[in-house]
Short mmCIF file of C-alpha atoms in Angstrom, two decimals:
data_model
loop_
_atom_site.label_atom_id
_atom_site.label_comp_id
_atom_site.label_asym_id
_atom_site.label_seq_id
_atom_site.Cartn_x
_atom_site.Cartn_y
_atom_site.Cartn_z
CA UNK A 1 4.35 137.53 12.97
CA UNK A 2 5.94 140.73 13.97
CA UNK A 3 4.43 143.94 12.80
CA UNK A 4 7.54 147.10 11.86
CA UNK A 5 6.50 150.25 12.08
CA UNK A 6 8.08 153.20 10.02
CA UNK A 7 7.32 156.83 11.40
CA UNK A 8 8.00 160.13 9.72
CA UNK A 9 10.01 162.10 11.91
CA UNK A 10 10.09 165.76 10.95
CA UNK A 11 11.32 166.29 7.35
CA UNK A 12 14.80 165.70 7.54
CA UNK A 13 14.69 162.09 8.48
CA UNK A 14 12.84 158.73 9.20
CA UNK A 15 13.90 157.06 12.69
CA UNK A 16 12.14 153.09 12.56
CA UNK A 17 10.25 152.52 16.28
CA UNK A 18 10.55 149.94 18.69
CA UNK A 19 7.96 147.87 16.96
CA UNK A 20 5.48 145.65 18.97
CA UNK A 21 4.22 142.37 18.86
CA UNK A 22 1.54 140.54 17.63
CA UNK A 23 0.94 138.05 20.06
CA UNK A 24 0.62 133.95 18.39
CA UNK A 25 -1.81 132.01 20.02
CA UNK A 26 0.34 129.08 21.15
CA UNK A 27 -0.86 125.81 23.31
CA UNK A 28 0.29 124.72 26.22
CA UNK A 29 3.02 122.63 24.71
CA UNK A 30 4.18 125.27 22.35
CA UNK A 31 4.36 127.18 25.12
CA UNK A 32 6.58 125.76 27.29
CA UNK A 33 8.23 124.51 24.10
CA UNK A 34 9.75 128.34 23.62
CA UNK A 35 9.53 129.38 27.20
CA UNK A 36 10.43 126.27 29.19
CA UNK A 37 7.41 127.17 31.25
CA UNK A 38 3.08 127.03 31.08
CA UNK A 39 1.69 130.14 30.93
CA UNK A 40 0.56 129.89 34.76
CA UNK A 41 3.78 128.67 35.72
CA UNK A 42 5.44 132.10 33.81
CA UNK A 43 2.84 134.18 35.38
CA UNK A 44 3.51 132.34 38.98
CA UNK A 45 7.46 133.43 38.28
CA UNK A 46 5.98 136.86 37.50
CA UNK A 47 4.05 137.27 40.14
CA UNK A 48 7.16 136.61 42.26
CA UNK A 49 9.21 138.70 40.79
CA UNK A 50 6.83 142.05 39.90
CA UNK A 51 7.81 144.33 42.43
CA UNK A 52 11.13 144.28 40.96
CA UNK A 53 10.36 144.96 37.08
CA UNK A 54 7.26 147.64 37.10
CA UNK A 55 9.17 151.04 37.79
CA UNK A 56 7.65 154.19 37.44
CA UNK A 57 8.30 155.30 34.01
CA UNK A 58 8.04 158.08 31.43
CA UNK A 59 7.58 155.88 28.82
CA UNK A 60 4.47 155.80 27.65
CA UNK A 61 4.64 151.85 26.61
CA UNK A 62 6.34 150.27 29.47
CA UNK A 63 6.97 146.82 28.76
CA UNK A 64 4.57 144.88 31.28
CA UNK A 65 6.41 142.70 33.18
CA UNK A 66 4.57 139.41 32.18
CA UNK A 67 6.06 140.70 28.58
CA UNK A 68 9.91 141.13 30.61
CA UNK A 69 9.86 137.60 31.46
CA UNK A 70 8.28 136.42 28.60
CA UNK A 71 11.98 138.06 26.58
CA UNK A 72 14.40 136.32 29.58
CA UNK A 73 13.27 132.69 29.45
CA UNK A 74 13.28 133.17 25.58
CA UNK A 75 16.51 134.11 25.69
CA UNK A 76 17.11 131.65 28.55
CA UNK A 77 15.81 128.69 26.87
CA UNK A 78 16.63 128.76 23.26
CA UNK A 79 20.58 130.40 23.80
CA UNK A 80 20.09 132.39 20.56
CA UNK A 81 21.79 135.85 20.60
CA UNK A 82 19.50 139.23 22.22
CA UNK A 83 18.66 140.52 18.96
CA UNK A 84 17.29 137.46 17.37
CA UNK A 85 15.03 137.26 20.36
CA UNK A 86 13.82 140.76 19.83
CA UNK A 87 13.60 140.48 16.02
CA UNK A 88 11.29 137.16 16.76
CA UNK A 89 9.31 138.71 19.50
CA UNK A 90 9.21 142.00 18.34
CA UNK A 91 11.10 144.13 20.41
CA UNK A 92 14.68 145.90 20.36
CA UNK A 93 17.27 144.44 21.19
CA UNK A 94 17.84 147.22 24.14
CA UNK A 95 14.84 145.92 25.72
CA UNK A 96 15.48 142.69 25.54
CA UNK A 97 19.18 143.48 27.60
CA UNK A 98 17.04 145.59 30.23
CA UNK A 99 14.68 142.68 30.49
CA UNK A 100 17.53 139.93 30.74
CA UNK A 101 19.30 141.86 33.44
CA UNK A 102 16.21 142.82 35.16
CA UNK A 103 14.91 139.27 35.59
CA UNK A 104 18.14 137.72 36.18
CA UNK A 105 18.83 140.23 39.31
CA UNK A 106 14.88 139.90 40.37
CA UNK A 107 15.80 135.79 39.94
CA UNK A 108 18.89 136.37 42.07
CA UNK A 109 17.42 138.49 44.96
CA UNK A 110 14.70 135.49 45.84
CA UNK A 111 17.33 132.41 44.92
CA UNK A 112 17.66 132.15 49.05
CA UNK A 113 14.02 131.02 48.67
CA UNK A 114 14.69 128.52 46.34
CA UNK A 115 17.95 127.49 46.34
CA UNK A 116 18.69 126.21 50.08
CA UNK A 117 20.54 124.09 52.35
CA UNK A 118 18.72 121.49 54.05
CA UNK A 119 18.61 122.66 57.73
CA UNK A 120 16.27 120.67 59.73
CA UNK A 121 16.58 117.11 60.75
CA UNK A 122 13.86 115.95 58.88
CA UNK A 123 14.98 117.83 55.57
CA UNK A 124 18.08 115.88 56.08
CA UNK A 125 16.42 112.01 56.81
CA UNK A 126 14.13 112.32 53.97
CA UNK A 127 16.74 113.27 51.36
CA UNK A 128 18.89 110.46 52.83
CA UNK A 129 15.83 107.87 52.26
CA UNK A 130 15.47 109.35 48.87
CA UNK A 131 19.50 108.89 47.89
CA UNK A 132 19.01 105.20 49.81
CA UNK A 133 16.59 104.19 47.25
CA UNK A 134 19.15 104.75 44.38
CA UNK A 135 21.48 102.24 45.08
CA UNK A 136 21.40 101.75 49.05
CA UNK A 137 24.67 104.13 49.81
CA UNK A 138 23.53 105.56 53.04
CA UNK A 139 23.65 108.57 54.50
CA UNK A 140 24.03 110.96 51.62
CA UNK A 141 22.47 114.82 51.73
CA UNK A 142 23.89 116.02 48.62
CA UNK A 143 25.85 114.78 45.66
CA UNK A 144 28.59 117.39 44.02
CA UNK A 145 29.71 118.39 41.06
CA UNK A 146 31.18 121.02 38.58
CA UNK A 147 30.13 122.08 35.12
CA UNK A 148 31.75 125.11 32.88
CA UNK A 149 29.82 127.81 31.60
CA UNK A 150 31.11 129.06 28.23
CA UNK A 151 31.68 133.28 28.17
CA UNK A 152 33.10 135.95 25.68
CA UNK A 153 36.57 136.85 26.97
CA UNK A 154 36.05 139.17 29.50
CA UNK A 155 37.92 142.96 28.93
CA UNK A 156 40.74 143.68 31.87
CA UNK A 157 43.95 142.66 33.43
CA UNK A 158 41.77 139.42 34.32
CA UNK A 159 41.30 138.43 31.37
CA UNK A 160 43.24 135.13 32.15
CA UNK A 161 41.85 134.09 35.19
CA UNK A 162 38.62 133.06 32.99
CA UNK A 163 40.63 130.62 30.97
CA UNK A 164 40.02 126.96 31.83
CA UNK A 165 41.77 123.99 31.29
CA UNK A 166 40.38 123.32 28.34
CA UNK A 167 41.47 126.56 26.96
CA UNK A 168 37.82 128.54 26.78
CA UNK A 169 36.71 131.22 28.82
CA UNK A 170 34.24 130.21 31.40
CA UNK A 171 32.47 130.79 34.68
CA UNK A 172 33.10 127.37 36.91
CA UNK A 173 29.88 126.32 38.49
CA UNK A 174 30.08 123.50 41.08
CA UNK A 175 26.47 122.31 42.59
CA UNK A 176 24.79 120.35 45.41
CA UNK A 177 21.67 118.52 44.50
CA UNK A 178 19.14 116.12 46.54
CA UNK A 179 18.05 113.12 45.35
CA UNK A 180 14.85 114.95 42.98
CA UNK A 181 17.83 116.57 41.00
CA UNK A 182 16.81 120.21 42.89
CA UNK A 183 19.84 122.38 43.35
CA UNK A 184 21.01 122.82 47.37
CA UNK A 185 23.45 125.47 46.84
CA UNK A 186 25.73 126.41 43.54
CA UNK A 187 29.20 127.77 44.25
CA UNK A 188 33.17 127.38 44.45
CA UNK A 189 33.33 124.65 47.21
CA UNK A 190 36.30 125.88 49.49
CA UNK A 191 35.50 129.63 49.30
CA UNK A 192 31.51 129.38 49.77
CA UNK A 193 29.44 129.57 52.56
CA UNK A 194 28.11 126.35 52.66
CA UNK A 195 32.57 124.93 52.07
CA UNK A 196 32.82 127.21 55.44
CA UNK A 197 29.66 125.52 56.93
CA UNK A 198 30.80 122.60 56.18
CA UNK A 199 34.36 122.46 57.51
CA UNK A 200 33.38 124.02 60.78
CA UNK A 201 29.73 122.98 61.76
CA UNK A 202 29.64 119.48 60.36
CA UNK A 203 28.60 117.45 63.31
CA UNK A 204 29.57 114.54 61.60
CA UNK A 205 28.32 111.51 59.43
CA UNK A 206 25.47 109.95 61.96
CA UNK A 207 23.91 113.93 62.11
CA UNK A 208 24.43 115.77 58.76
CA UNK A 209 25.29 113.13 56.76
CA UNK A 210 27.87 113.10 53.37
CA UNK A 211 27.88 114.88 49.97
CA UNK A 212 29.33 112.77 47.50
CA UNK A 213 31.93 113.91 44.95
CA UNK A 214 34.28 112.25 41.82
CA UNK A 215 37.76 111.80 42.61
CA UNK A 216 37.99 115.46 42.06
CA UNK A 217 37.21 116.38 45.28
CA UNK A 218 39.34 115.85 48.32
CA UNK A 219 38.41 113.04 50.68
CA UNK A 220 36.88 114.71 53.39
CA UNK A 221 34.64 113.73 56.57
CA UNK A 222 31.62 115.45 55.18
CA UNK A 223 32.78 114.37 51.34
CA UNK A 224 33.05 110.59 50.23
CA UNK A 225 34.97 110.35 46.79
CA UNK A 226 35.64 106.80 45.08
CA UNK A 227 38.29 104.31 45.65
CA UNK A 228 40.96 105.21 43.21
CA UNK A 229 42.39 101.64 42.91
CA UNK A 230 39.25 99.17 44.57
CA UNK A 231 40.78 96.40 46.56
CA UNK A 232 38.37 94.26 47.86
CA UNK A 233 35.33 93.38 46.93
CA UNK A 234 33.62 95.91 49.61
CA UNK A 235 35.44 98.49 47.70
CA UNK A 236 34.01 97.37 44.32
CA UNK A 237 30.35 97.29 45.87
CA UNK A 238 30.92 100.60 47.49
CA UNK A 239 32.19 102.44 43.82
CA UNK A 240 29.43 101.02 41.90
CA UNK A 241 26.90 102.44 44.35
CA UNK A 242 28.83 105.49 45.01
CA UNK A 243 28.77 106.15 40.95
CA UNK A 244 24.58 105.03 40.60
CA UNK A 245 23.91 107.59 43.05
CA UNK A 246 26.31 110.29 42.09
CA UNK A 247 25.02 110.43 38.48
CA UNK A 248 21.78 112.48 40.32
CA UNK A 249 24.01 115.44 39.77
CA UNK A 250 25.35 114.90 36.27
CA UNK A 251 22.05 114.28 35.06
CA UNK A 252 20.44 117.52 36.85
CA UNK A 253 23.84 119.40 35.10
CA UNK A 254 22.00 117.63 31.93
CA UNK A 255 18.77 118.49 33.01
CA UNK A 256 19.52 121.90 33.78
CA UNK A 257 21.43 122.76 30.41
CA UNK A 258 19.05 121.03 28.01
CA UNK A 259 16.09 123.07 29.92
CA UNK A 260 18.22 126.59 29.72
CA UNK A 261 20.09 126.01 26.54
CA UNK A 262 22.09 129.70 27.00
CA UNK A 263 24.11 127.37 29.45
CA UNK A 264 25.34 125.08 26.54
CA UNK A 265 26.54 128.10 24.18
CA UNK A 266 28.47 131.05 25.27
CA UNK A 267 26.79 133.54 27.34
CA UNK A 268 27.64 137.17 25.77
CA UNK A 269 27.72 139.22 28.65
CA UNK A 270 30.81 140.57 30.80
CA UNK A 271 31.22 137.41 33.70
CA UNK A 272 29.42 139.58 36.38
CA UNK A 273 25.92 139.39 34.92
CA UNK A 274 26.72 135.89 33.33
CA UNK A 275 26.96 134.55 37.11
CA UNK A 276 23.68 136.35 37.44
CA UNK A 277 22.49 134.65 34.58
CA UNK A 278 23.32 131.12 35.31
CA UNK A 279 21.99 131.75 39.26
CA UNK A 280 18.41 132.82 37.66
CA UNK A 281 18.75 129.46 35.57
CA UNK A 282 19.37 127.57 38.83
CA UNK A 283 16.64 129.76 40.63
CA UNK A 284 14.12 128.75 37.58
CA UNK A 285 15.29 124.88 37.34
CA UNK A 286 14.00 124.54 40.91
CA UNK A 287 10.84 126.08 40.16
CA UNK A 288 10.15 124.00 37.62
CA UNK A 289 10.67 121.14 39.95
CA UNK A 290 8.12 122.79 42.23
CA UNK A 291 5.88 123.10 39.60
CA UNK A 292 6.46 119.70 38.15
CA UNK A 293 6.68 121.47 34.98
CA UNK A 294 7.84 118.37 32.25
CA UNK A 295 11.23 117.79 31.21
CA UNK A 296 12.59 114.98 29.37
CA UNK A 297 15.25 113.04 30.91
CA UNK A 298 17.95 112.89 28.07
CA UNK A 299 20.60 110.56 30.14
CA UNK A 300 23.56 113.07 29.30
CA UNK A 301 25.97 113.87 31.70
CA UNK A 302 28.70 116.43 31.98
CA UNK A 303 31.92 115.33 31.68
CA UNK A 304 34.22 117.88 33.03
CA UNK A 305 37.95 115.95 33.67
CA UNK A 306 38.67 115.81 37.38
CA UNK A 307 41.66 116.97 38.77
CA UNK A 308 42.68 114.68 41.34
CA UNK A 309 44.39 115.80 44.69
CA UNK A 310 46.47 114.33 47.25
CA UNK A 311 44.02 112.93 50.18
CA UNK A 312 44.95 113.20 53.95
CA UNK A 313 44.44 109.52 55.12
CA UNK A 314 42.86 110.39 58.10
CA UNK A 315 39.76 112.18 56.07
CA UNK A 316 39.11 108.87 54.77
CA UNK A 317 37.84 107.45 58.12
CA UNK A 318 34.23 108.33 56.96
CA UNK A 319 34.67 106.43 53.43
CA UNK A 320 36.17 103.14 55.35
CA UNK A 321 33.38 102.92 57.99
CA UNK A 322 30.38 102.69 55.02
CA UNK A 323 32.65 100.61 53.01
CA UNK A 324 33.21 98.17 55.92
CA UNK A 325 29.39 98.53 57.63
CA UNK A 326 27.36 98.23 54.54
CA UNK A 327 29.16 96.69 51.65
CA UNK A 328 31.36 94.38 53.20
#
């Protein structure tokens, strides 16, 4: 229960102050119930992020930084506007913006340690083992998708780039994940580093291996996509095992959203420090992977409509030789 506290001010007025709160004494599964997290898994994020949320201060009641990321996964987890979270935990609802944005950036400035393309061969083999065991498609490093973010309309001459297809304004997050459902990388594909990587450093299929994508995606040496129109049986046996093991990604899009439910409303925040918010949600899903912190599987997937593009036939070579190797 949250304690207000009135002060006289002087004689003229009263002015209310930032109240504080009275701490519940919640279990483990309450816990992570509110904060998606045990209490030594939040104070293993804090730890990490510390350095980057205790400034020197005037204030004489600094917020500790336990406390700051306490207010983000709140916020994080249950989606409900900043000033609910403040009136429920007892702070303003300033604080609870300065805490947001301060964990979010602190989240962002270690993602490279968290979120990461495999690089070694052995990375690589064991992921491929792991996607194997799904529905014996072989050779797979990653499995793509995309998922929209819902955001306010953004203020500027931009206004309209925001708008997607479906007529909402949005932040369009495409992702890589292994075969655990941990994110590899989270980005627009062609204009990212790892698209660049990609198209100019894939060695080909034997060495690095194949994302797979829906028919969205262009068919690509380093990206297998479905046959449109199956002709053969091969084909049939390759599409049901390309769709088994490409639903890793929708449900880790599922997984992901049900854990950090801000990602299923509309994030309230200009789209600069929305993208930060949604990378510290990616940053904290694959901690809690580390951490083998609980979630339960809910089966849903994201179904964004493809758009499907012309493919170049000759970009199909990599689809036709696992098609004709190990499903004929």
């Amino acid at each position: 229960m949250a304690l207000r506290l009135i002060y006289n001010v002087g004689r003229r007025h009263e002015k209310e102050r930032v109240y504080r709160h009275m701490e519940p004494e919640y279990d483990d599964n309450e816990f992570r119930d509110r904060f998606r997290f045990t209490k030594n898994s939040l104070q293993f994020i804090t730890d990490l992020i510390e350095p980057n949320l205790c400034r020197p201060t005037l204030r004489s009641h600094a917020i500790p930084a336990f406390t700051q990321v306490q207010l983000a996964l709140r916020y994080f987890a249950s989606g409900s506007p900043m000033r609910v979270i403040g009136d429920t935990m007892g702070y303003h609802i300033s604080s609870v913006s300065r805490a947001v944005r301060d964990v979010s950036s602190a989240l962002c400035n270690i993602s490279q340690d968290f979120i990461q393309w495999p690089e070694t061969q052995q990375q690589k083999n064991k992921i491929r083992d792991g996607f194997y065991d799904v529905a014996h498609f072989p050779g797979v490093v990653g499995t793509i998708d995309g998922t929209h973010v819902r955001i306010q309309a953004p203020s500027g001459d931009n206004e309209y780039a925001f708008v997607n297809r479906k007529g909402f304004h949005s932040i369009n997050v495409q992702g890589v994940c292994d075969h655990t459902g941990s994110c590899h990388d989270s980005f627009i594909f062609k204009t990212s580093n790892l698209g660049r990587y990609m198209e100019t450093r894939h060695r080909g299929y034997d060495m690095d291996g194949v994302l797979l994508g829906d028919s969205g995606y262009p068919c690509k040496r380093y990206i297998v996509t479905p046959y449109l129109r199956p002709n053969s049986e091969s084909q049939v046996r390759y599409n049901k095992a390309h769709v088994k093991t490409r639903a890793i990604v929708e449900r880790c899009f599922g997984w992901w959203k049900r854990r950090f439910n801000i990602l299923h409303g509309e994030i309230r925040t200009n789209p600069e420090k929305a993208v930060k918010i949604i990378t510290a949600c990616a940053v904290l899903h694959n901690i809690a992977l580390k951490l083998r912190e609980q979630m339960e599987d809910d089966n849903q997937e994201v179904n964004d409509v493809p758009v499907v593009r012309n493919h170049v036939d000759e970009r199909r070579q990599v689809r036709e030789h696992i098609t004709r190797t190990y499903f004929s």
